[in-house]
Structures are given as C-alpha cells and as structure tokens.
Amino acid sequence: MMDPLLQAALDARAHAHAPFSKFRVGAALEDAAGGIHTGCNVENATYGLTVCAERVALFKAISEGARQFRRIAVASDTEDLTPPCGACRQIVWELCGDIEIALVNPRGKTEIYRMSALFPKPFDASFI
Ligand code: THU
C-alpha cells in the first residue's frame, strides 16, 4: 500500500507541463490538518521562468490558506531519486522549516530525508 502523500505526488506528474525537458515532476505537501496540496512542474519557453513542482505545490497551499506543513513528497521517473533543486530547498525551508521530505519513483522506490539534511546551512529570516 503506497502512502497517500507519495501517491498524490506520483499522480501529480500526469499534469506536468514539460514540453522542453520532457522531465515530469510531481509534488505533494501535507499540511498540519492532514490536507494534501499537489503541484507539477510548469515549464516556459524562456526556460528560466519554469517553476518546479515543489514550488507550485507550496504556493498553491499558501494561497489556499495553509501555513503549517508536516511532509513533502517529490516524484519523478529516475532510478537515482530526484531531489529538490537549490531554489526549492530555499523556499521549502523558509515556508515549511525542517520537515520530512520523501522522494519516490513510479516503481515504488522511496527515500526519506529531513530538510536540514538536504539544506544544512540556510540563509533565512533569522539573519535579517
Ligand atoms: N524540476 C522540478 O520540478 N523539481 C525538481 O525537484 C527538479 C527539477 C523540473 C524543472 C524542469 O521543468 C525539469 O524538472 C527539468 O529541470
């Protein structure tokens, strides 16, 4: 039985708009009330304006009023499981703190980390 959060991230890949890279990513974020917010990567012809699945899920969740999060899952079809990019690590850290992050692929391979392990010395609001 697949964890519903990981399954939501896998399902979200189906909506990826990735005409340039063909690299489909899904993300799912669990809020403190148990709600699940999903996202997929949305690419742009300028490339640089592409938004990753993790940020889409997180900004959707914030825009719907969620403020506290327990876990995030990231799904892509790679054998070496895809971790979040640097920009997403910064934003997940700022908005979610040291949450659990699960990586998964469609064959059910999973790895679980904490954000502090992936992003060990962050710049954040405490420095301002
Ligand atoms: N991408 C994500 O959506 N999340 C990640 O964690 C890594 C990269 C997307 C961005 C782009 O659409 C494609 O994957 C290739 O970089």
Short mmCIF file of C-alpha atoms and ligand atoms in Angstrom, two decimals:
data_model
loop_
_atom_site.label_atom_id
_atom_site.label_comp_id
_atom_site.label_asym_id
_atom_site.label_seq_id
_atom_site.Cartn_x
_atom_site.Cartn_y
_atom_site.Cartn_z
CA MET A 1 0.00 0.00 0.00
CA MET A 2 1.51 3.30 -1.13
CA ASP A 3 1.48 6.21 1.33
CA PRO A 4 -1.30 8.58 0.08
CA LEU A 5 1.07 11.56 0.06
CA LEU A 6 3.57 9.75 -2.14
CA GLN A 7 0.77 8.51 -4.39
CA ALA A 8 -0.51 12.09 -4.72
CA ALA A 9 2.95 13.23 -5.83
CA LEU A 10 3.15 10.39 -8.37
CA ASP A 11 -0.34 11.24 -9.68
CA ALA A 12 0.53 14.94 -9.97
CA ARG A 13 3.25 14.09 -12.52
CA ALA A 14 0.48 13.41 -15.03
CA HIS A 15 -0.28 17.15 -15.13
CA ALA A 16 3.33 18.26 -15.70
CA HIS A 17 3.74 20.86 -18.42
CA ALA A 18 7.22 19.84 -19.58
CA PRO A 19 7.33 20.23 -23.38
CA PHE A 20 11.01 21.25 -23.35
CA SER A 21 12.68 18.84 -20.94
CA LYS A 22 10.03 16.07 -21.04
CA PHE A 23 11.06 15.62 -17.39
CA ARG A 24 7.84 15.23 -15.43
CA VAL A 25 7.85 16.00 -11.72
CA GLY A 26 5.02 15.86 -9.18
CA ALA A 27 4.96 17.14 -5.63
CA ALA A 28 2.54 16.77 -2.73
CA LEU A 29 2.57 18.67 0.51
CA GLU A 30 0.78 17.54 3.69
CA ASP A 31 -0.46 20.39 5.86
CA ALA A 32 -0.90 20.33 9.64
CA ALA A 33 -4.58 19.42 9.28
CA GLY A 34 -3.76 16.45 7.05
CA GLY A 35 -4.77 18.19 3.82
CA ILE A 36 -2.80 17.39 0.67
CA HIS A 37 -1.75 20.07 -1.84
CA THR A 38 -0.26 18.95 -5.14
CA GLY A 39 1.83 20.55 -7.86
CA CYS A 40 3.69 19.71 -11.05
CA ASN A 41 6.45 21.44 -12.96
CA VAL A 42 5.27 24.15 -15.35
CA GLU A 43 7.88 24.97 -17.99
CA ASN A 44 8.25 28.15 -20.02
CA ALA A 45 9.85 28.81 -23.41
CA THR A 46 12.29 31.19 -21.74
CA TYR A 47 13.39 28.20 -19.62
CA GLY A 48 14.31 30.49 -16.72
CA LEU A 49 10.68 31.16 -15.87
CA THR A 50 9.97 27.48 -15.38
CA VAL A 51 8.54 26.69 -11.94
CA CYS A 52 9.32 23.39 -10.24
CA ALA A 53 6.63 21.05 -8.92
CA GLU A 54 7.61 21.70 -5.29
CA ARG A 55 7.10 25.46 -5.58
CA VAL A 56 3.82 25.06 -7.43
CA ALA A 57 2.51 22.79 -4.65
CA LEU A 58 3.75 25.10 -1.92
CA PHE A 59 2.44 28.32 -3.45
CA LYS A 60 -0.91 26.67 -4.13
CA ALA A 61 -1.08 25.57 -0.49
CA ILE A 62 -0.15 29.03 0.82
CA SER A 63 -2.68 30.67 -1.47
CA GLU A 64 -5.37 28.36 -0.08
CA GLY A 65 -4.60 29.42 3.50
CA ALA A 66 -2.37 26.58 4.71
CA ARG A 67 0.53 27.76 6.87
CA GLN A 68 1.96 24.73 8.66
CA PHE A 69 3.27 21.64 6.95
CA ARG A 70 4.33 18.17 8.01
CA ARG A 71 5.79 16.48 4.94
CA ILE A 72 6.50 16.98 1.26
CA ALA A 73 6.85 14.26 -1.38
CA VAL A 74 8.60 14.66 -4.75
CA ALA A 75 8.02 12.18 -7.59
CA SER A 76 9.90 11.73 -10.83
CA ASP A 77 10.82 8.80 -13.04
CA THR A 78 14.52 8.42 -12.25
CA GLU A 79 16.25 5.46 -10.63
CA ASP A 80 18.53 7.78 -8.66
CA LEU A 81 15.64 9.62 -6.99
CA THR A 82 15.32 13.29 -7.93
CA PRO A 83 15.99 15.72 -5.07
CA PRO A 84 14.66 19.30 -4.98
CA CYS A 85 16.75 21.99 -6.73
CA GLY A 86 18.52 24.67 -4.73
CA ALA A 87 15.82 27.29 -5.27
CA CYS A 88 13.15 24.91 -3.99
CA ARG A 89 15.26 23.98 -0.97
CA GLN A 90 15.45 27.66 -0.01
CA ILE A 91 11.71 28.18 -0.41
CA VAL A 92 10.67 24.92 1.28
CA TRP A 93 12.98 25.78 4.18
CA GLU A 94 11.51 29.26 4.59
CA LEU A 95 7.88 28.21 4.37
CA CYS A 96 7.97 24.73 5.91
CA GLY A 97 11.08 24.59 8.10
CA ASP A 98 12.72 21.28 8.92
CA ILE A 99 10.01 19.00 7.54
CA GLU A 100 10.33 15.47 6.24
CA ILE A 101 10.88 15.13 2.50
CA ALA A 102 10.12 11.88 0.69
CA LEU A 103 11.46 11.12 -2.80
CA VAL A 104 9.68 8.49 -4.87
CA ASN A 105 9.58 6.99 -8.34
CA PRO A 106 6.78 5.10 -10.12
CA ARG A 107 8.34 1.74 -9.25
CA GLY A 108 7.85 2.48 -5.56
CA LYS A 109 11.48 3.24 -4.70
CA THR A 110 11.47 5.79 -1.87
CA GLU A 111 13.96 7.68 0.26
CA ILE A 112 13.16 9.90 3.22
CA TYR A 113 15.21 12.88 4.38
CA ARG A 114 14.78 15.88 6.60
CA MET A 115 15.14 19.31 5.03
CA SER A 116 18.02 20.11 7.41
CA ALA A 117 19.97 17.21 5.88
CA LEU A 118 19.43 18.48 2.33
CA PHE A 119 19.92 22.15 3.23
CA PRO A 120 22.34 22.24 6.17
CA LYS A 121 23.31 25.92 6.46
CA PRO A 122 20.42 28.01 5.18
CA PHE A 123 20.16 31.75 4.89
CA ASP A 124 16.81 32.69 6.36
CA ALA A 125 14.88 35.45 8.12
CA SER A 126 16.90 34.98 11.31
CA PHE A 127 19.82 36.79 9.60
CA ILE A 128 17.83 39.91 8.65
N1 THU B 1 12.14 20.07 -11.69
C1 THU B 1 11.18 20.04 -10.72
O1 THU B 1 10.01 20.32 -10.97
N2 THU B 1 11.56 19.72 -9.47
C2 THU B 1 12.78 19.26 -9.11
O2 THU B 1 12.99 18.90 -7.96
C3 THU B 1 13.86 19.20 -10.12
C4 THU B 1 13.55 19.81 -11.43
C5 THU B 1 11.73 20.37 -13.06
C6 THU B 1 12.10 21.71 -13.60
C7 THU B 1 12.09 21.44 -15.09
O3 THU B 1 10.77 21.55 -15.57
C8 THU B 1 12.50 19.99 -15.21
O4 THU B 1 12.33 19.42 -13.93
C9 THU B 1 13.93 19.78 -15.67
O5 THU B 1 14.80 20.52 -14.90
#
